[in-house]
């Protein structure tokens, strides 16, 4: 059936709705005892890619601009080289597929399925909605003592992701908060800005109760950058509101004040008396650097960190991290990654892999910032989209200093890169400048 023969209501449906469905699927509880591999959302993302491919074939149009193909395809060379150096063919294929999914294929599909700014905003609001749901579940876990175990109490907010993925809810809430901030200080309607601003303020509580230091740092950096990019006056006003809300939440109502203060203090407590999680993290960072020194150009191969970890880690590394609570029993999880995406890539893929992957991300950020400055200079619509795209990229690039890919929420990283890629590589500065393939 041709597109022209479809009913008008079906023709008007946005092709980005399948991507929204992937986001919505992450609202469902994760089965206990998962190993952090692919989940239902990953399976649906594969169908989204298939849907995008069929759509392109039916419309017979050029899929990507030359710049977009180069930027998004840059990691492929390094990944293929690292896959050939993997310890086994199975590990190489599995690692290659996962990296291509997250950093190349799904982002390209999202870019192609977004038609215009309303589609972009729809997807951004779906992030806010998911963050609101996960945040509500997380706050309830803290209040009722049904969350993941933290310092002997079941109070850590993890949403529906469970204790095996304590970063899942923090990541989702952070993405939603960054989207809400961008939508609230952009050029949208008064209603949009008001709802987005209130959503951003509401998401601060579950983010704090996630006790995720990496997410805190990345969110602070991303939101500060958004405010500065939007204008100094707005930055000062928003900073005053955030500071006042923090005083009310922590100082006035005592929302986890003692534990939050201790957690915040531990961010800089590295040399004096770091906790075991900090010791483990820095020990694994050193192990990843050791792998890179052994194979500086190509690394030890995809999925090679667990196999080479013990040969490069010191005795300070513990056997694993303890998880419990949130409906799950006690589980000791092995430490299979350095919790630093840059060092993981450097250790497993060497300089070639790091330069191609990080080069792609930096190119996206550069193009996104160029588009933002152009919109501000011309006074064109779309400042909110620009702020969301730049904020998500800055958040992800900062968070990669403290985390890597893994778990059900990883598919959101791919969608975020696709959102940013649309703004950076496809979004027109003004409606009359839109190439026909992006309308």
XYZ file of C-alpha atoms in Angstrom:
439
model
C 0.000 0.000 0.000
C 1.460 3.363 -0.959
C 1.667 6.254 1.474
C -0.981 8.147 -0.471
C -3.530 5.332 0.015
C -3.240 5.400 3.808
C -6.106 7.012 5.756
C -5.429 10.690 6.632
C -5.273 9.917 10.361
C -2.584 7.289 9.833
C -0.647 9.556 7.485
C -0.581 12.257 10.178
C 0.906 9.970 12.834
C 4.474 10.778 13.622
C 7.054 8.151 12.618
C 8.829 8.889 15.893
C 6.051 7.157 17.874
C 7.833 3.753 17.780
C 10.813 5.444 19.440
C 8.486 6.843 22.095
C 7.258 3.276 22.627
C 10.827 2.176 23.354
C 11.073 4.878 26.023
C 7.700 3.891 27.485
C 8.725 0.233 27.689
C 11.392 1.176 30.234
C 8.619 2.052 32.675
C 7.966 -1.664 33.185
C 9.718 -3.491 36.051
C 12.964 -5.251 35.214
C 12.985 -8.938 36.048
C 15.069 -9.638 39.187
C 18.438 -11.267 38.758
C 19.125 -9.847 35.319
C 22.719 -9.725 34.196
C 22.506 -6.275 32.648
C 22.274 -7.495 29.062
C 19.738 -6.692 26.357
C 16.121 -6.391 27.465
C 12.667 -5.834 25.923
C 13.457 -2.202 25.096
C 16.532 -3.328 23.159
C 14.419 -5.818 21.217
C 11.891 -3.110 20.390
C 14.697 -0.777 19.310
C 15.699 -3.427 16.754
C 12.141 -3.343 15.379
C 12.351 0.452 15.248
C 15.481 0.152 13.104
C 13.657 -2.298 10.816
C 10.675 0.073 10.618
C 13.006 2.920 9.675
C 14.684 0.827 6.963
C 11.345 -0.197 5.433
C 10.175 3.411 5.525
C 13.288 4.567 3.688
C 12.877 1.898 1.024
C 9.232 2.808 0.441
C 10.007 6.524 0.156
C 13.109 5.948 -1.994
C 14.976 8.859 -0.476
C 18.547 9.476 0.515
C 18.854 8.235 4.110
C 21.617 10.461 5.527
C 23.505 13.517 4.460
C 27.205 13.048 3.761
C 28.165 14.794 7.016
C 25.742 12.703 9.066
C 27.034 9.477 7.521
C 30.629 10.391 8.340
C 29.940 11.544 11.909
C 27.714 8.617 12.854
C 29.757 6.069 10.941
C 33.128 7.143 12.319
C 33.151 4.575 15.187
C 32.661 1.625 12.816
C 36.320 1.377 11.794
C 37.629 1.265 15.356
C 34.927 -1.172 16.458
C 35.627 -3.565 13.591
C 39.346 -3.535 14.381
C 38.693 -4.181 18.085
C 36.250 -6.996 17.264
C 38.949 -8.779 15.261
C 41.235 -8.587 18.290
C 38.691 -10.033 20.730
C 39.571 -13.121 22.755
C 36.922 -15.164 20.935
C 34.786 -14.781 17.840
C 31.608 -14.856 19.952
C 32.806 -12.061 22.216
C 33.870 -9.996 19.221
C 30.523 -10.355 17.452
C 28.517 -9.673 20.638
C 30.566 -6.608 21.511
C 30.472 -5.271 17.968
C 26.703 -5.669 17.799
C 26.162 -3.895 21.111
C 28.395 -0.952 20.269
C 26.899 -0.562 16.799
C 23.405 -0.656 18.284
C 24.087 2.017 20.885
C 26.385 4.379 19.009
C 25.582 3.975 15.300
C 22.431 2.141 14.206
C 19.782 3.256 16.713
C 20.958 6.910 16.750
C 20.812 6.968 12.935
C 17.289 5.494 12.990
C 16.103 8.052 15.549
C 17.602 10.873 13.460
C 15.742 9.641 10.370
C 12.403 9.154 12.143
C 12.286 12.682 13.578
C 10.617 14.893 10.987
C 10.594 18.293 12.669
C 10.761 20.171 15.948
C 7.341 18.964 17.200
C 8.575 15.377 16.793
C 11.730 16.283 18.689
C 9.711 17.833 21.521
C 7.406 14.811 21.664
C 10.390 12.535 22.226
C 11.894 14.937 24.770
C 8.611 15.020 26.708
C 8.533 11.214 26.704
C 11.861 11.334 28.557
C 10.340 13.720 31.087
C 7.322 11.449 31.520
C 9.454 8.348 32.044
C 11.621 10.242 34.519
C 8.514 11.360 36.420
C 7.268 7.776 36.721
C 10.606 6.300 37.733
C 11.209 9.202 40.116
C 7.831 8.695 41.784
C 8.588 5.015 42.319
C 12.023 5.939 43.672
C 10.727 8.489 46.183
C 8.141 5.959 47.360
C 10.953 3.439 47.874
C 12.892 5.911 50.003
C 9.879 6.916 52.099
C 8.665 3.352 52.698
C 12.080 1.722 53.043
C 11.535 -0.590 50.063
C 14.433 0.583 47.900
C 17.865 -0.881 47.306
C 20.187 -1.398 50.238
C 22.326 1.625 51.160
C 24.409 1.721 54.353
C 22.349 -1.088 55.849
C 18.951 0.454 55.023
C 16.654 -0.262 52.072
C 16.269 3.393 51.111
C 18.147 3.870 47.843
C 15.799 4.976 45.057
C 16.219 2.683 42.045
C 12.753 2.845 40.464
C 11.707 -0.284 38.603
C 15.288 -1.186 37.649
C 16.105 -3.078 40.846
C 19.347 -3.177 42.853
C 21.291 -4.879 40.040
C 21.049 -1.626 38.034
C 21.285 1.099 40.664
C 22.275 3.607 37.973
C 19.166 2.953 35.866
C 16.746 5.275 37.640
C 19.427 7.926 38.153
C 20.130 7.917 34.415
C 16.459 8.122 33.458
C 15.739 10.913 35.944
C 18.825 12.827 34.821
C 17.800 12.614 31.160
C 14.293 13.793 32.041
C 15.611 16.653 34.143
C 17.970 17.838 31.399
C 15.114 17.700 28.860
C 12.805 19.585 31.235
C 15.383 22.314 31.833
C 15.921 22.758 28.090
C 12.185 22.920 27.411
C 11.620 25.359 30.275
C 14.195 27.973 29.237
C 13.702 27.745 25.483
C 11.263 29.626 23.258
C 8.183 27.480 23.809
C 4.772 28.571 24.982
C 4.249 29.820 28.525
C 2.402 26.610 29.348
C 5.243 24.432 28.061
C 7.874 26.394 29.939
C 5.856 26.348 33.167
C 5.124 22.619 33.090
C 8.713 21.836 32.129
C 10.098 24.050 34.899
C 7.892 22.431 37.536
C 8.866 18.994 36.224
C 12.553 19.845 36.511
C 12.118 20.975 40.110
C 10.129 17.835 40.981
C 12.836 15.579 39.527
C 15.515 16.989 41.824
C 14.238 14.937 44.772
C 14.456 11.461 43.154
C 17.820 12.371 41.630
C 19.135 13.204 45.094
C 17.673 10.031 46.588
C 19.385 7.886 43.950
C 22.659 8.580 45.843
C 24.436 8.459 42.477
C 27.443 10.760 42.606
C 28.195 10.427 38.893
C 24.631 11.374 37.927
C 24.717 14.364 40.279
C 27.923 15.691 38.757
C 26.822 15.116 35.155
C 23.425 16.737 35.754
C 24.957 19.760 37.471
C 27.405 20.226 34.579
C 24.759 19.739 31.862
C 22.105 21.987 33.424
C 24.665 24.698 34.201
C 25.808 24.575 30.584
C 22.208 24.824 29.368
C 21.581 27.883 31.506
C 24.749 29.599 30.340
C 23.964 28.795 26.708
C 20.454 30.195 27.139
C 21.757 33.515 28.521
C 23.430 34.815 31.664
C 20.292 36.424 33.097
C 18.313 33.196 32.903
C 21.259 31.310 34.376
C 21.362 33.533 37.463
C 17.607 33.328 38.014
C 17.500 29.547 37.654
C 20.528 29.101 39.926
C 18.817 31.145 42.631
C 15.647 29.038 42.369
C 17.602 25.758 42.478
C 19.605 26.907 45.500
C 16.437 27.973 47.336
C 14.763 24.644 46.584
C 17.820 22.755 47.807
C 17.743 24.656 51.091
C 14.041 23.891 51.519
C 14.331 20.199 50.675
C 17.475 19.370 52.615
C 17.680 22.071 55.252
C 14.004 22.681 55.934
C 12.505 19.216 55.625
C 15.667 17.193 56.194
C 15.206 15.015 53.112
C 17.996 12.515 53.728
C 20.250 15.401 54.776
C 22.837 13.416 56.753
C 23.258 10.708 54.106
C 23.239 13.210 51.262
C 25.906 15.331 52.942
C 28.043 12.253 53.509
C 27.567 11.138 49.894
C 28.409 14.577 48.534
C 31.494 14.738 50.751
C 32.691 11.380 49.456
C 32.998 12.816 45.927
C 36.260 14.563 46.876
C 37.319 12.044 49.513
C 39.784 10.092 47.406
C 43.190 10.271 49.037
C 42.345 10.468 52.737
C 39.795 7.760 53.464
C 37.872 6.713 50.340
C 35.067 4.186 50.666
C 35.428 0.782 49.028
C 33.379 1.753 45.969
C 35.773 4.632 45.251
C 38.782 2.361 45.824
C 37.349 -0.243 43.446
C 36.653 2.360 40.797
C 40.148 3.826 40.815
C 41.680 0.359 40.909
C 39.718 -0.640 37.800
C 40.682 2.610 36.104
C 44.311 1.721 36.712
C 43.675 -1.762 35.318
C 42.168 -0.308 32.129
C 45.196 1.947 31.706
C 47.427 -1.090 32.173
C 45.614 -2.889 29.359
C 46.075 0.139 27.121
C 49.809 0.278 27.834
C 49.999 -3.398 26.861
C 48.161 -2.861 23.548
C 48.171 0.919 22.941
C 46.873 0.971 19.362
C 44.103 -1.633 19.242
C 43.530 -2.574 22.911
C 42.903 -6.062 24.261
C 39.754 -6.570 22.160
C 36.021 -6.118 22.660
C 34.657 -7.719 25.845
C 38.250 -8.218 26.977
C 38.231 -6.196 30.216
C 36.909 -8.979 32.519
C 39.445 -11.474 31.170
C 42.441 -9.140 31.609
C 41.282 -7.325 34.761
C 43.018 -9.443 37.402
C 46.336 -9.341 35.559
C 46.385 -5.542 35.786
C 44.453 -4.786 39.013
C 46.049 -4.354 42.423
C 45.083 -6.275 45.558
C 42.966 -3.297 46.670
C 40.192 -4.421 44.307
C 37.350 -6.189 46.106
C 35.727 -9.354 44.800
C 32.526 -7.551 43.855
C 29.807 -5.173 44.965
C 26.961 -6.201 47.270
C 23.383 -5.548 46.156
C 20.118 -6.219 47.963
C 16.660 -4.791 48.571
C 13.958 -3.515 46.197
C 12.399 -6.967 46.012
C 15.664 -8.866 45.508
C 17.799 -10.910 47.861
C 21.481 -10.459 48.540
C 23.604 -10.712 45.398
C 27.338 -10.191 44.990
C 27.942 -8.680 41.568
C 31.362 -9.114 39.942
C 33.136 -5.957 38.797
C 33.383 -6.485 35.043
C 33.978 -2.953 33.790
C 35.977 0.096 34.923
C 32.873 2.344 35.208
C 34.517 4.867 32.908
C 33.512 4.687 29.256
C 36.639 6.395 27.982
C 38.964 4.055 29.863
C 36.876 1.015 28.888
C 37.203 1.969 25.224
C 40.886 2.789 25.649
C 41.610 -0.570 27.303
C 39.549 -2.711 24.931
C 39.858 -0.742 21.667
C 43.042 1.257 22.109
C 43.725 4.706 20.712
C 42.017 3.875 17.414
C 38.738 3.028 19.139
C 38.854 5.995 21.505
C 39.656 8.492 18.762
C 36.863 7.252 16.487
C 34.175 6.992 19.189
C 35.080 10.159 21.080
C 35.667 11.919 17.769
C 32.106 11.121 16.717
C 30.711 12.413 20.011
C 32.749 15.618 19.909
C 31.726 16.225 16.294
C 28.078 15.891 17.315
C 28.587 18.332 20.180
C 30.380 20.818 17.945
C 27.614 20.706 15.321
C 24.911 20.963 17.990
C 26.544 24.020 19.569
C 26.951 25.601 16.127
C 23.237 25.130 15.519
C 22.373 26.599 18.922
C 24.482 29.721 18.385
C 22.974 30.128 14.915
C 19.435 29.952 16.288
C 20.264 32.517 18.977
C 21.920 34.849 16.468
C 19.058 34.703 13.947
C 16.273 34.551 16.517
C 14.938 31.428 14.779
C 12.586 28.974 16.525
C 13.997 25.886 18.132
C 16.106 27.188 21.010
C 14.448 24.679 23.338
C 15.402 21.801 21.015
C 18.965 23.091 20.813
C 19.256 23.308 24.597
C 17.854 19.799 25.043
C 20.231 18.331 22.451
C 23.317 20.084 23.821
C 22.338 19.305 27.413
C 21.898 15.597 26.724
C 25.242 15.401 24.922
C 27.072 17.253 27.682
C 25.418 15.055 30.321
C 26.395 11.870 28.525
C 29.979 12.928 27.857
C 30.369 13.937 31.519
C 28.696 10.813 32.879
C 31.008 8.641 30.788
C 33.750 9.733 33.200
C 31.958 7.740 35.931
C 29.957 5.114 34.032
C 29.877 2.982 30.908
C 27.197 1.206 28.907
C 25.267 -1.696 30.408
C 21.813 -2.462 31.735
C 18.301 -1.781 30.407
C 18.729 2.006 30.420
C 21.553 1.803 27.853
C 19.050 2.009 25.000
C 18.205 5.522 26.226
C 21.797 6.529 25.533
C 21.278 5.522 21.904
C 18.041 7.514 21.681
C 19.687 10.545 23.282
C 22.468 10.405 20.706
C 19.817 10.200 17.992
C 18.020 13.257 19.384
C 21.268 15.194 19.504
C 22.214 13.970 16.023
C 18.951 15.277 14.561
C 19.584 18.737 15.924
C 23.279 18.697 15.053
C 23.041 17.185 11.574
C 19.504 17.541 10.239
C 17.539 20.334 11.911
C 17.089 23.426 9.724
C 17.847 26.854 11.121
C 14.632 28.292 9.680
C 11.596 26.575 8.115
C 12.392 27.782 4.597
C 15.900 26.316 4.828
C 14.688 22.783 5.510
C 15.870 20.336 2.840
C 13.001 18.250 1.497
C 14.403 15.032 2.955
C 14.102 16.439 6.517
C 10.536 17.766 6.239
